[in-house]
Amino acid sequence: MSKPTLAPNSITSFWRTEPHGLDNHRSTPSLPDECDIAIIGAGYAGASVAHHILNQTSSLPEGEKPRIVILEGREACSGATGRNGGHLKPDPYNRIASLARDHGLDAAREVAEFEARHVDAVAELVEKENIDCDLSVTEALDVHTNPEYARVLKEGYDLLVEGGVRPTVETGYISKEGAEKFSGIRNAVACFTYKAAHLWPYKLILHLLQKAVDAGVNLQTNTPVSSITKTSSSSEETWTLSTPRGNIKAKTIIIATNGYTSSLLPQYQDAISPVRGTCSRIVVPPSHYTLHPELRLTNSYMIRHSDWNYDYLIPRSDGSIVVGGARPAFYDQKEKWFNVSDDSKVLEQAVRYFDGYMQRTFCGWEGSGAYTDRVWTGIMGYSADNLPHVGQVPGSEGVWVIAGFTGHGMPQVYLSAEGLARMVVGGVGFKESGLPRLFETGKERLDRASQESQVAGSVPEQKRGSARL
C-alpha cells in the first residue's frame, strides 16, 4: 500500500472560489529553527486546535505562551474541509445505534451528545466573533427510500429513545404515510428530523487562522512535512520535522492531516485510509423560485437508499444547492476511491450523476431548469472502526493526533480539538478532556485495525464484503 501524498494541482471546489488573504501565506520568509508546538495541517482540525490552545493559554505571561507554528502542505484549508458539503450535521440515531450495539448505551450516548453540542458551539463561536461564513441553523431531514433499511434504522432509533439518549429523543420521526409530503422527496418511506446547521467551511477556518496569525502563530503554507524524527539534546528531547524548505524542531507535534495521517505516522496505515469523495454545486434559475416559492428548500438533507448509498445536500442563500455523494456511479470500482489521495480529478461517471439530480429527486422540480455548475472531489480520512483517533500517539511522547473522521468531521472536530488542547497544554488525561471515550487513540485500536486488514487481505476479493464508503 503506497503512502498518501498531496496532489500538486487539486480541483477548485466551490468553497475555494473566493480565496482569503492567508490562502498562500508565510508569516516569515523562512521557517523558524524551533517552536514549542508544531501543528501539521491547516484545515478544520489544525485551525481549531490552534484556536483552543490560544484560548487556554491566553492568561499566561507573554514569555510563557507557547510558540506555535502551523505547517500546511498546500494552500490553507485546501484539504477535505475546503471540499466538503458544508454540513454541520450530528448523527443522533444511525451510527449511534451501531455504537450502542457494539460498545454499550453509555458510550454511544457520549458520542451522540458530543456531536449534538457542536451545532450550538459553532453557532456561538460565529456569533461571538461575527464570522461571515453563511451559517444557518436549521433542521436536517434524513429521508429514506428503502423500506427494509428504514425499518432497521427505526428499530435502532426506538432502542435509543427507550434508553433515554437525549439527542435521539429530540429527533422526530415521520412514517411512510407522511414522509413524501413532509420531505418533498420522491418515494420517501420514512424521515427523521433533528437540529443541524450548514455553512461556508472555508470562511470559518480562514477566520480562525487569521485570528491565530494575529495572535502570533506562524503559518507556513506550501510547506509539506516529509518526516518527523526524534532528536535529543543534553537538556531535552525534541522532534525534528523535515520539509523541502528546511527542518524545524518542536517539543510537541500535533498531526491534523486526516486522510494523509499515515504518511507521517505509518502505524496508522490500516487504521485511517484516504478515501475520495465527490461533491457538486447545482444552480437553480430564479424563475423556478418565482413560480414555486413553496419549493425553495430551507432544510438540509440526507437521502438514504441503503447503508452505503446516500446523498447529502444543503440549500444556499443564493438559491444554489450543494449536493454530495454519487456513490452508485463509482462504488464498484474500489481502486478509484479507496486508498486514493489524489484530488486533482473527478471521475466522469460521478460528474454525470448530478445532471438532473433535483428534477429526479424532488417532487415538483421537473421543470425547474436546475443544472450542475461545478463538481469537485476531496480526500477524507476513513477510520477502520468508524471512530476518530484523538490523543497521544502510542509510544511517541509529545506527538498527538486528531484524525480519522470518516466523512463526518464537521460535528466532531471543533470540540475534539478543544479536548486535545486541554491534554496538550493543560496536562489533563483523556478521561478529563471532555472527549467521548471511544475517540481515544491507542495501541489496541491500531493493532485491531492491522489484524482486520490482514484477515481481509487473506480472503479472495469476490468473497469479501462490499468496501466501505
Tab-separated table of C-alpha atoms in Angstrom:
chain	number	residue	atom	x	y	z
A	1	MET	CA	0.000	0.000	0.000
A	2	SER	CA	1.532	3.315	-1.070
A	3	LYS	CA	1.624	6.176	1.386
A	4	PRO	CA	-0.872	9.003	0.748
A	5	THR	CA	0.583	12.056	-0.963
A	6	LEU	CA	-0.773	15.513	-1.716
A	7	ALA	CA	-1.711	16.171	-5.333
A	8	PRO	CA	0.036	19.343	-6.570
A	9	ASN	CA	-2.894	20.554	-8.706
A	10	SER	CA	-6.126	19.884	-6.867
A	11	ILE	CA	-9.507	20.744	-8.354
A	12	THR	CA	-11.000	24.001	-7.087
A	13	SER	CA	-14.128	23.466	-5.018
A	14	PHE	CA	-16.948	25.994	-4.811
A	15	TRP	CA	-15.886	26.873	-1.266
A	16	ARG	CA	-12.430	27.897	-2.501
A	17	THR	CA	-13.625	30.257	-5.264
A	18	GLU	CA	-13.115	33.304	-3.016
A	19	PRO	CA	-9.531	32.912	-1.693
A	20	HIS	CA	-8.676	34.579	1.590
A	21	GLY	CA	-5.524	36.662	2.016
A	22	LEU	CA	-3.960	33.841	4.034
A	23	ASP	CA	-4.569	31.228	1.345
A	24	ASN	CA	-0.879	31.292	0.360
A	25	HIS	CA	0.683	32.828	3.440
A	26	ARG	CA	4.026	32.552	5.166
A	27	SER	CA	4.332	34.528	8.367
A	28	THR	CA	8.116	34.573	7.993
A	29	PRO	CA	10.167	34.208	4.798
A	30	SER	CA	11.943	31.137	6.183
A	31	LEU	CA	11.000	28.527	8.757
A	32	PRO	CA	11.891	29.256	12.358
A	33	ASP	CA	14.553	26.926	13.734
A	34	GLU	CA	12.323	25.746	16.545
A	35	CYS	CA	8.945	26.088	18.218
A	36	ASP	CA	7.065	24.733	21.192
A	37	ILE	CA	4.114	23.320	19.255
A	38	ALA	CA	4.047	22.372	15.570
A	39	ILE	CA	0.608	21.747	14.089
A	40	ILE	CA	0.681	19.874	10.791
A	41	GLY	CA	-2.415	20.693	8.746
A	42	ALA	CA	-4.308	23.971	8.290
A	43	GLY	CA	-7.822	22.606	7.900
A	44	TYR	CA	-10.690	22.315	10.380
A	45	ALA	CA	-8.688	20.238	12.877
A	46	GLY	CA	-5.440	22.209	12.734
A	47	ALA	CA	-7.121	25.614	12.880
A	48	SER	CA	-9.414	24.513	15.722
A	49	VAL	CA	-6.529	23.112	17.778
A	50	ALA	CA	-4.606	26.380	17.387
A	51	HIS	CA	-7.740	28.352	18.333
A	52	HIS	CA	-8.307	26.362	21.526
A	53	ILE	CA	-4.634	26.353	22.560
A	54	LEU	CA	-4.587	30.135	22.245
A	55	ASN	CA	-7.781	30.420	24.291
A	56	GLN	CA	-6.464	28.114	27.001
A	57	THR	CA	-3.120	29.902	27.303
A	58	SER	CA	-4.326	33.498	26.910
A	59	SER	CA	-3.838	34.300	30.605
A	60	LEU	CA	-0.188	33.230	30.663
A	61	PRO	CA	2.515	35.887	30.794
A	62	GLU	CA	3.793	36.763	27.331
A	63	GLY	CA	7.077	34.896	27.751
A	64	GLU	CA	5.321	31.710	28.842
A	65	LYS	CA	2.865	31.400	25.969
A	66	PRO	CA	3.735	28.571	23.570
A	67	ARG	CA	5.382	29.395	20.266
A	68	ILE	CA	3.124	27.784	17.658
A	69	VAL	CA	3.861	27.014	14.022
A	70	ILE	CA	1.228	25.670	11.598
A	71	LEU	CA	2.635	23.808	8.599
A	72	GLU	CA	0.384	23.171	5.595
A	73	GLY	CA	1.440	21.168	2.543
A	74	ARG	CA	-0.593	23.252	0.085
A	75	GLU	CA	-2.851	26.283	0.482
A	76	ALA	CA	-4.702	26.947	3.725
A	77	CYS	CA	-7.844	24.815	4.083
A	78	SER	CA	-7.195	23.108	0.760
A	79	GLY	CA	-7.962	19.591	2.010
A	80	ALA	CA	-11.241	17.916	2.953
A	81	THR	CA	-12.609	20.877	4.944
A	82	GLY	CA	-12.437	23.128	1.899
A	83	ARG	CA	-14.155	20.483	-0.223
A	84	ASN	CA	-16.975	19.029	1.869
A	85	GLY	CA	-20.718	19.550	1.628
A	86	GLY	CA	-20.906	22.374	4.169
A	87	HIS	CA	-22.996	20.245	6.523
A	88	LEU	CA	-22.756	20.641	10.291
A	89	LYS	CA	-24.992	17.657	10.900
A	90	PRO	CA	-24.841	15.468	14.004
A	91	ASP	CA	-25.989	11.854	13.810
A	92	PRO	CA	-28.461	11.151	16.637
A	93	TYR	CA	-29.668	7.702	15.581
A	94	ASN	CA	-27.847	5.933	12.723
A	95	ARG	CA	-24.208	5.355	13.714
A	96	ILE	CA	-25.219	5.893	17.312
A	97	ALA	CA	-27.396	2.752	17.249
A	98	SER	CA	-24.428	0.786	15.892
A	99	LEU	CA	-22.202	2.147	18.647
A	100	ALA	CA	-24.784	1.162	21.258
A	101	ARG	CA	-24.809	-2.407	19.944
A	102	ASP	CA	-21.016	-2.641	19.800
A	103	HIS	CA	-19.931	-0.604	22.836
A	104	GLY	CA	-22.946	-0.152	25.071
A	105	LEU	CA	-25.542	2.553	25.549
A	106	ASP	CA	-23.450	4.852	27.752
A	107	ALA	CA	-20.563	5.028	25.289
A	108	ALA	CA	-22.977	5.692	22.425
A	109	ARG	CA	-24.744	8.376	24.451
A	110	GLU	CA	-21.434	10.205	24.936
A	111	VAL	CA	-20.885	10.389	21.177
A	112	ALA	CA	-24.468	11.464	20.426
A	113	GLU	CA	-24.410	14.262	22.989
A	114	PHE	CA	-20.904	15.343	21.954
A	115	GLU	CA	-21.945	15.683	18.313
A	116	ALA	CA	-25.192	17.474	19.170
A	117	ARG	CA	-23.244	20.095	21.170
A	118	HIS	CA	-21.319	21.092	18.053
A	119	VAL	CA	-24.247	22.916	16.473
A	120	ASP	CA	-24.576	25.337	19.381
A	121	ALA	CA	-20.805	25.539	19.972
A	122	VAL	CA	-20.044	26.582	16.400
A	123	ALA	CA	-23.081	28.897	16.288
A	124	GLU	CA	-21.887	30.604	19.484
A	125	LEU	CA	-18.392	30.986	18.027
A	126	VAL	CA	-19.748	32.514	14.815
A	127	GLU	CA	-21.993	34.933	16.695
A	128	LYS	CA	-19.369	35.927	19.261
A	129	GLU	CA	-16.710	36.668	16.654
A	130	ASN	CA	-19.078	37.880	13.923
A	131	ILE	CA	-17.709	35.367	11.398
A	132	ASP	CA	-19.007	35.816	7.866
A	133	CYS	CA	-19.449	32.147	6.887
A	134	ASP	CA	-23.134	31.876	5.872
A	135	LEU	CA	-24.041	29.858	8.980
A	136	SER	CA	-27.666	28.740	9.055
A	137	VAL	CA	-29.057	26.722	11.962
A	138	THR	CA	-31.891	24.612	10.649
A	139	GLU	CA	-33.396	21.128	10.617
A	140	ALA	CA	-31.791	18.161	8.913
A	141	LEU	CA	-34.091	15.733	7.167
A	142	ASP	CA	-32.816	12.160	6.873
A	143	VAL	CA	-35.069	10.745	4.176
A	144	HIS	CA	-35.257	7.017	3.430
A	145	THR	CA	-36.405	5.372	0.199
A	146	ASN	CA	-35.639	1.735	1.114
A	147	PRO	CA	-38.396	0.223	3.319
A	148	GLU	CA	-36.254	-2.575	4.784
A	149	TYR	CA	-33.314	-0.327	5.593
A	150	ALA	CA	-35.680	2.267	7.093
A	151	ARG	CA	-37.206	-0.453	9.272
A	152	VAL	CA	-33.808	-1.495	10.625
A	153	LEU	CA	-32.883	2.090	11.475
A	154	LYS	CA	-36.261	2.707	13.105
A	155	GLU	CA	-35.625	-0.276	15.390
A	156	GLY	CA	-32.279	1.217	16.436
A	157	TYR	CA	-33.899	4.605	16.902
A	158	ASP	CA	-36.578	3.091	19.165
A	159	LEU	CA	-33.964	1.392	21.344
A	160	LEU	CA	-32.057	4.646	21.774
A	161	VAL	CA	-35.249	6.526	22.652
A	162	GLU	CA	-36.115	3.806	25.161
A	163	GLY	CA	-32.628	4.183	26.620
A	164	GLY	CA	-33.146	7.917	27.072
A	165	VAL	CA	-30.418	9.104	24.690
A	166	ARG	CA	-31.323	12.794	24.641
A	167	PRO	CA	-30.398	13.718	21.037
A	168	THR	CA	-32.367	10.709	19.794
A	169	VAL	CA	-35.348	11.540	21.992
A	170	GLU	CA	-35.319	15.010	20.430
A	171	THR	CA	-35.257	13.534	16.912
A	172	GLY	CA	-38.609	13.453	15.132
A	173	TYR	CA	-39.862	10.547	13.029
A	174	ILE	CA	-42.320	10.650	10.121
A	175	SER	CA	-43.651	7.333	8.847
A	176	LYS	CA	-44.395	6.290	5.274
A	177	GLU	CA	-47.841	7.883	5.264
A	178	GLY	CA	-46.452	11.392	5.552
A	179	ALA	CA	-42.776	11.087	4.584
A	180	GLU	CA	-43.017	12.089	0.918
A	181	LYS	CA	-45.242	15.086	1.530
A	182	PHE	CA	-43.203	16.234	4.529
A	183	SER	CA	-39.794	15.896	2.859
A	184	GLY	CA	-40.644	16.590	-0.784
A	185	ILE	CA	-38.544	13.559	-1.782
A	186	ARG	CA	-39.984	11.114	-4.288
A	187	ASN	CA	-40.695	7.611	-2.958
A	188	ALA	CA	-39.835	8.548	0.620
A	189	VAL	CA	-40.862	5.823	3.077
A	190	ALA	CA	-39.563	7.397	6.321
A	191	CYS	CA	-37.986	10.592	7.558
A	192	PHE	CA	-36.029	11.545	10.688
A	193	THR	CA	-35.650	15.223	11.641
A	194	TYR	CA	-33.244	16.922	14.048
A	195	LYS	CA	-31.316	20.128	14.677
A	196	ALA	CA	-28.379	20.799	12.355
A	197	ALA	CA	-26.634	23.624	10.530
A	198	HIS	CA	-24.778	24.408	7.342
A	199	LEU	CA	-22.112	26.970	6.495
A	200	TRP	CA	-19.261	28.032	4.212
A	201	PRO	CA	-16.500	25.918	5.823
A	202	TYR	CA	-13.511	27.619	4.170
A	203	LYS	CA	-14.556	31.026	5.518
A	204	LEU	CA	-14.930	29.652	9.056
A	205	ILE	CA	-11.474	28.075	9.014
A	206	LEU	CA	-9.737	31.077	7.468
A	207	HIS	CA	-11.243	33.274	10.178
A	208	LEU	CA	-9.720	31.011	12.833
A	209	LEU	CA	-6.372	31.029	11.027
A	210	GLN	CA	-6.415	34.830	10.694
A	211	LYS	CA	-7.129	35.154	14.397
A	212	ALA	CA	-4.269	32.757	15.175
A	213	VAL	CA	-1.828	34.638	12.935
A	214	ASP	CA	-2.890	37.931	14.526
A	215	ALA	CA	-2.097	36.356	17.919
A	216	GLY	CA	1.441	35.477	16.810
A	217	VAL	CA	1.054	31.974	15.362
A	218	ASN	CA	3.472	31.378	12.493
A	219	LEU	CA	1.542	29.986	9.487
A	220	GLN	CA	3.594	28.389	6.718
A	221	THR	CA	1.601	27.234	3.689
A	222	ASN	CA	3.027	25.212	0.776
A	223	THR	CA	5.351	23.525	3.241
A	224	PRO	CA	4.719	19.760	3.268
A	225	VAL	CA	6.268	17.773	6.100
A	226	SER	CA	8.015	14.676	4.764
A	227	SER	CA	9.011	13.064	8.057
A	228	ILE	CA	9.221	13.508	11.810
A	229	THR	CA	12.119	12.100	13.819
A	230	LYS	CA	13.005	12.130	17.473
A	231	THR	CA	16.081	14.120	18.458
A	232	SER	CA	17.834	14.505	21.793
A	233	SER	CA	19.991	17.178	23.298
A	234	SER	CA	21.675	17.425	26.647
A	235	SER	CA	18.680	19.253	28.094
A	236	GLU	CA	15.568	17.759	26.488
A	237	GLU	CA	14.113	15.539	23.818
A	238	THR	CA	12.524	17.201	20.807
A	239	TRP	CA	11.187	16.264	17.391
A	240	THR	CA	12.595	17.322	14.034
A	241	LEU	CA	10.187	17.966	11.181
A	242	SER	CA	11.703	17.730	7.708
A	243	THR	CA	10.315	19.853	4.869
A	244	PRO	CA	11.597	20.872	1.396
A	245	ARG	CA	12.289	24.295	2.900
A	246	GLY	CA	14.413	23.009	5.767
A	247	ASN	CA	13.925	21.478	9.187
A	248	ILE	CA	12.212	22.749	12.305
A	249	LYS	CA	12.465	21.387	15.839
A	250	ALA	CA	9.421	21.138	18.074
A	251	LYS	CA	8.780	19.965	21.607
A	252	THR	CA	5.237	18.945	20.687
A	253	ILE	CA	3.731	17.881	17.363
A	254	ILE	CA	0.031	17.694	16.518
A	255	ILE	CA	-0.842	15.686	13.408
A	256	ALA	CA	-4.044	17.136	11.921
A	257	THR	CA	-3.821	15.696	8.399
A	258	ASN	CA	-6.839	13.329	8.469
A	259	GLY	CA	-6.679	11.195	5.297
A	260	TYR	CA	-2.925	11.761	4.961
A	261	THR	CA	-2.098	10.702	8.535
A	262	SER	CA	-0.190	7.530	7.647
A	263	SER	CA	2.281	9.479	5.508
A	264	LEU	CA	3.787	10.735	8.793
A	265	LEU	CA	2.534	8.038	11.166
A	266	PRO	CA	2.938	4.700	9.335
A	267	GLN	CA	1.453	2.819	12.301
A	268	TYR	CA	-1.910	4.342	11.265
A	269	GLN	CA	-1.804	2.858	7.756
A	270	ASP	CA	-4.524	0.287	8.452
A	271	ALA	CA	-6.413	2.482	10.927
A	272	ILE	CA	-7.000	5.544	8.710
A	273	SER	CA	-7.388	5.275	4.933
A	274	PRO	CA	-7.635	8.102	2.378
A	275	VAL	CA	-10.981	7.950	0.569
A	276	ARG	CA	-12.022	10.082	-2.389
A	277	GLY	CA	-15.497	11.610	-2.275
A	278	THR	CA	-17.426	13.767	-4.741
A	279	CYS	CA	-19.443	16.955	-4.307
A	280	SER	CA	-21.218	19.426	-6.576
A	281	ARG	CA	-22.978	22.759	-6.770
A	282	ILE	CA	-26.326	22.904	-8.560
A	283	VAL	CA	-27.656	26.258	-9.771
A	284	VAL	CA	-31.400	26.900	-9.789
A	285	PRO	CA	-32.800	29.561	-12.166
A	286	PRO	CA	-34.566	32.305	-10.156
A	287	SER	CA	-37.722	31.762	-12.224
A	288	HIS	CA	-38.234	28.397	-10.535
A	289	TYR	CA	-38.487	30.018	-7.105
A	290	THR	CA	-40.608	32.850	-8.518
A	291	LEU	CA	-43.145	30.391	-9.911
A	292	HIS	CA	-42.919	27.973	-6.985
A	293	PRO	CA	-41.815	29.846	-3.850
A	294	GLU	CA	-43.137	26.972	-1.723
A	295	LEU	CA	-40.467	24.670	-3.221
A	296	ARG	CA	-37.494	26.716	-2.008
A	297	LEU	CA	-35.523	24.430	0.303
A	298	THR	CA	-34.892	25.572	3.858
A	299	ASN	CA	-33.676	22.342	5.454
A	300	SER	CA	-30.555	20.318	4.828
A	301	TYR	CA	-30.956	16.730	3.629
A	302	MET	CA	-29.505	13.264	3.799
A	303	ILE	CA	-31.203	10.971	1.285
A	304	ARG	CA	-30.566	7.339	2.145
A	305	HIS	CA	-31.152	4.450	-0.252
A	306	SER	CA	-29.073	1.861	1.656
A	307	ASP	CA	-26.319	1.654	4.268
A	308	TRP	CA	-23.721	2.750	1.673
A	309	ASN	CA	-25.779	4.610	-0.938
A	310	TYR	CA	-26.763	8.073	0.234
A	311	ASP	CA	-26.510	11.678	-0.909
A	312	TYR	CA	-26.474	14.852	1.161
A	313	LEU	CA	-27.347	18.417	0.290
A	314	ILE	CA	-27.635	21.907	1.680
A	315	PRO	CA	-29.561	24.878	0.266
A	316	ARG	CA	-27.625	28.120	-0.007
A	317	SER	CA	-28.805	31.694	0.438
A	318	ASP	CA	-28.037	32.438	-3.230
A	319	GLY	CA	-30.557	29.776	-4.277
A	320	SER	CA	-27.954	27.213	-5.313
A	321	ILE	CA	-27.709	23.774	-3.744
A	322	VAL	CA	-24.586	21.854	-2.741
A	323	VAL	CA	-25.025	18.113	-3.280
A	324	GLY	CA	-22.544	15.367	-2.404
A	325	GLY	CA	-22.473	11.620	-2.831
A	326	ALA	CA	-22.824	9.981	-6.278
A	327	ARG	CA	-21.702	6.649	-4.853
A	328	PRO	CA	-23.608	4.358	-7.250
A	329	ALA	CA	-21.564	5.889	-10.077
A	330	PHE	CA	-18.240	4.508	-8.845
A	331	TYR	CA	-18.757	2.316	-5.770
A	332	ASP	CA	-17.958	-0.954	-7.556
A	333	GLN	CA	-14.590	0.462	-8.707
A	334	LYS	CA	-12.867	0.388	-5.343
A	335	GLU	CA	-9.436	1.204	-6.759
A	336	LYS	CA	-10.750	4.613	-7.853
A	337	TRP	CA	-11.841	5.807	-4.416
A	338	PHE	CA	-10.443	3.663	-1.572
A	339	ASN	CA	-6.828	4.336	-0.524
A	340	VAL	CA	-6.816	7.165	-3.061
A	341	SER	CA	-5.261	10.510	-2.107
A	342	ASP	CA	-5.466	12.277	-5.483
A	343	ASP	CA	-7.968	15.161	-5.545
A	344	SER	CA	-6.782	16.562	-8.892
A	345	LYS	CA	-9.547	14.974	-10.958
A	346	VAL	CA	-13.163	13.850	-10.722
A	347	LEU	CA	-14.480	10.558	-12.074
A	348	GLU	CA	-16.514	11.276	-15.214
A	349	GLN	CA	-19.337	8.961	-14.165
A	350	ALA	CA	-19.623	10.881	-10.889
A	351	VAL	CA	-19.915	14.163	-12.792
A	352	ARG	CA	-22.796	12.814	-14.875
A	353	TYR	CA	-24.575	11.552	-11.751
A	354	PHE	CA	-25.523	15.090	-10.711
A	355	ASP	CA	-27.123	16.006	-14.040
A	356	GLY	CA	-30.880	16.337	-13.500
A	357	TYR	CA	-30.452	15.460	-9.823
A	358	MET	CA	-33.051	17.859	-8.408
A	359	GLN	CA	-35.559	17.024	-11.164
A	360	ARG	CA	-35.494	13.286	-10.492
A	361	THR	CA	-35.238	13.503	-6.688
A	362	PHE	CA	-37.631	16.241	-5.518
A	363	CYS	CA	-41.355	16.454	-6.175
A	364	GLY	CA	-42.342	19.446	-8.307
A	365	TRP	CA	-38.843	20.144	-9.662
A	366	GLU	CA	-39.340	18.555	-13.103
A	367	GLY	CA	-39.360	21.885	-14.954
A	368	SER	CA	-37.020	23.752	-12.629
A	369	GLY	CA	-34.143	24.041	-15.083
A	370	ALA	CA	-31.682	23.277	-12.268
A	371	TYR	CA	-28.251	22.430	-13.681
A	372	THR	CA	-24.847	21.297	-12.436
A	373	ASP	CA	-22.480	24.249	-12.155
A	374	ARG	CA	-19.374	22.633	-10.647
A	375	VAL	CA	-18.206	19.191	-9.484
A	376	TRP	CA	-15.162	18.607	-7.289
A	377	THR	CA	-13.545	15.915	-5.222
A	378	GLY	CA	-11.870	15.715	-1.815
A	379	ILE	CA	-9.920	13.235	0.283
A	380	MET	CA	-11.486	12.095	3.542
A	381	GLY	CA	-9.829	10.075	6.299
A	382	TYR	CA	-11.825	6.903	6.905
A	383	SER	CA	-11.236	5.118	10.191
A	384	ALA	CA	-11.274	1.309	10.202
A	385	ASP	CA	-13.701	1.290	13.146
A	386	ASN	CA	-15.649	4.413	12.066
A	387	LEU	CA	-14.379	6.380	15.067
A	388	PRO	CA	-11.920	9.299	15.148
A	389	HIS	CA	-8.417	8.920	16.592
A	390	VAL	CA	-7.681	11.667	19.105
A	391	GLY	CA	-4.916	11.734	21.705
A	392	GLN	CA	-1.259	10.922	22.163
A	393	VAL	CA	0.247	8.643	19.541
A	394	PRO	CA	1.121	5.329	21.214
A	395	GLY	CA	4.814	5.118	22.081
A	396	SER	CA	5.565	8.667	20.880
A	397	GLU	CA	5.599	11.099	23.769
A	398	GLY	CA	4.989	14.618	22.553
A	399	VAL	CA	3.222	13.535	19.357
A	400	TRP	CA	-0.549	13.896	19.198
A	401	VAL	CA	-3.116	13.037	16.551
A	402	ILE	CA	-6.590	14.301	15.644
A	403	ALA	CA	-7.761	12.475	12.523
A	404	GLY	CA	-9.908	9.719	11.018
A	405	PHE	CA	-13.289	11.468	10.991
A	406	THR	CA	-14.763	9.198	8.283
A	407	GLY	CA	-16.536	11.921	6.324
A	408	HIS	CA	-18.288	13.110	9.485
A	409	GLY	CA	-15.865	15.661	10.870
A	410	MET	CA	-17.991	18.805	10.945
A	411	PRO	CA	-19.939	17.719	14.069
A	412	GLN	CA	-16.864	16.146	15.742
A	413	VAL	CA	-13.705	18.176	15.095
A	414	TYR	CA	-14.215	21.519	16.849
A	415	LEU	CA	-14.813	20.154	20.354
A	416	SER	CA	-12.356	17.287	19.781
A	417	ALA	CA	-9.749	19.983	19.214
A	418	GLU	CA	-10.783	21.675	22.450
A	419	GLY	CA	-10.294	18.418	24.351
A	420	LEU	CA	-6.955	17.778	22.673
A	421	ALA	CA	-5.794	21.275	23.612
A	422	ARG	CA	-6.635	20.523	27.249
A	423	MET	CA	-4.397	17.472	27.105
A	424	VAL	CA	-1.536	19.182	25.270
A	425	VAL	CA	-1.275	22.460	27.208
A	426	GLY	CA	-3.352	21.686	30.297
A	427	GLY	CA	-1.767	18.346	31.079
A	428	VAL	CA	-5.093	16.616	31.750
A	429	GLY	CA	-5.648	12.954	30.960
A	430	PHE	CA	-8.000	11.752	28.252
A	431	LYS	CA	-10.756	10.955	30.764
A	432	GLU	CA	-10.753	14.577	31.915
A	433	SER	CA	-10.606	16.061	28.403
A	434	GLY	CA	-14.355	16.034	27.751
A	435	LEU	CA	-13.959	13.725	24.734
A	436	PRO	CA	-16.049	10.586	24.227
A	437	ARG	CA	-14.161	7.530	25.456
A	438	LEU	CA	-14.480	5.863	22.044
A	439	PHE	CA	-12.426	8.605	20.348
A	440	GLU	CA	-9.218	7.828	22.230
A	441	THR	CA	-6.455	6.560	20.001
A	442	GLY	CA	-4.295	3.742	21.312
A	443	LYS	CA	-2.237	0.669	20.537
A	444	GLU	CA	-5.191	-1.679	20.926
A	445	ARG	CA	-7.170	0.111	18.223
A	446	LEU	CA	-4.178	0.219	15.896
A	447	ASP	CA	-3.453	-3.481	16.437
A	448	ARG	CA	-7.077	-4.389	15.816
A	449	ALA	CA	-7.121	-2.422	12.566
A	450	SER	CA	-3.925	-4.153	11.444
A	451	GLN	CA	-5.285	-7.594	12.275
A	452	GLU	CA	-8.540	-6.925	10.449
A	453	SER	CA	-6.620	-5.679	7.424
A	454	GLN	CA	-4.536	-8.861	7.350
A	455	VAL	CA	-7.657	-11.017	7.562
A	456	ALA	CA	-9.304	-9.068	4.732
A	457	GLY	CA	-6.150	-9.419	2.657
A	458	SER	CA	-6.205	-13.201	3.002
A	459	VAL	CA	-9.785	-13.525	1.716
A	460	PRO	CA	-10.366	-13.703	-2.064
A	461	GLU	CA	-11.748	-10.413	-3.413
A	462	GLN	CA	-15.049	-11.919	-4.547
A	463	LYS	CA	-15.742	-13.275	-1.053
A	464	ARG	CA	-15.156	-10.050	0.812
A	465	GLY	CA	-17.981	-7.801	1.891
A	466	SER	CA	-18.609	-4.588	-0.005
A	467	ALA	CA	-15.967	-1.970	0.641
A	468	ARG	CA	-16.991	0.836	2.973
A	469	LEU	CA	-17.574	4.344	1.844
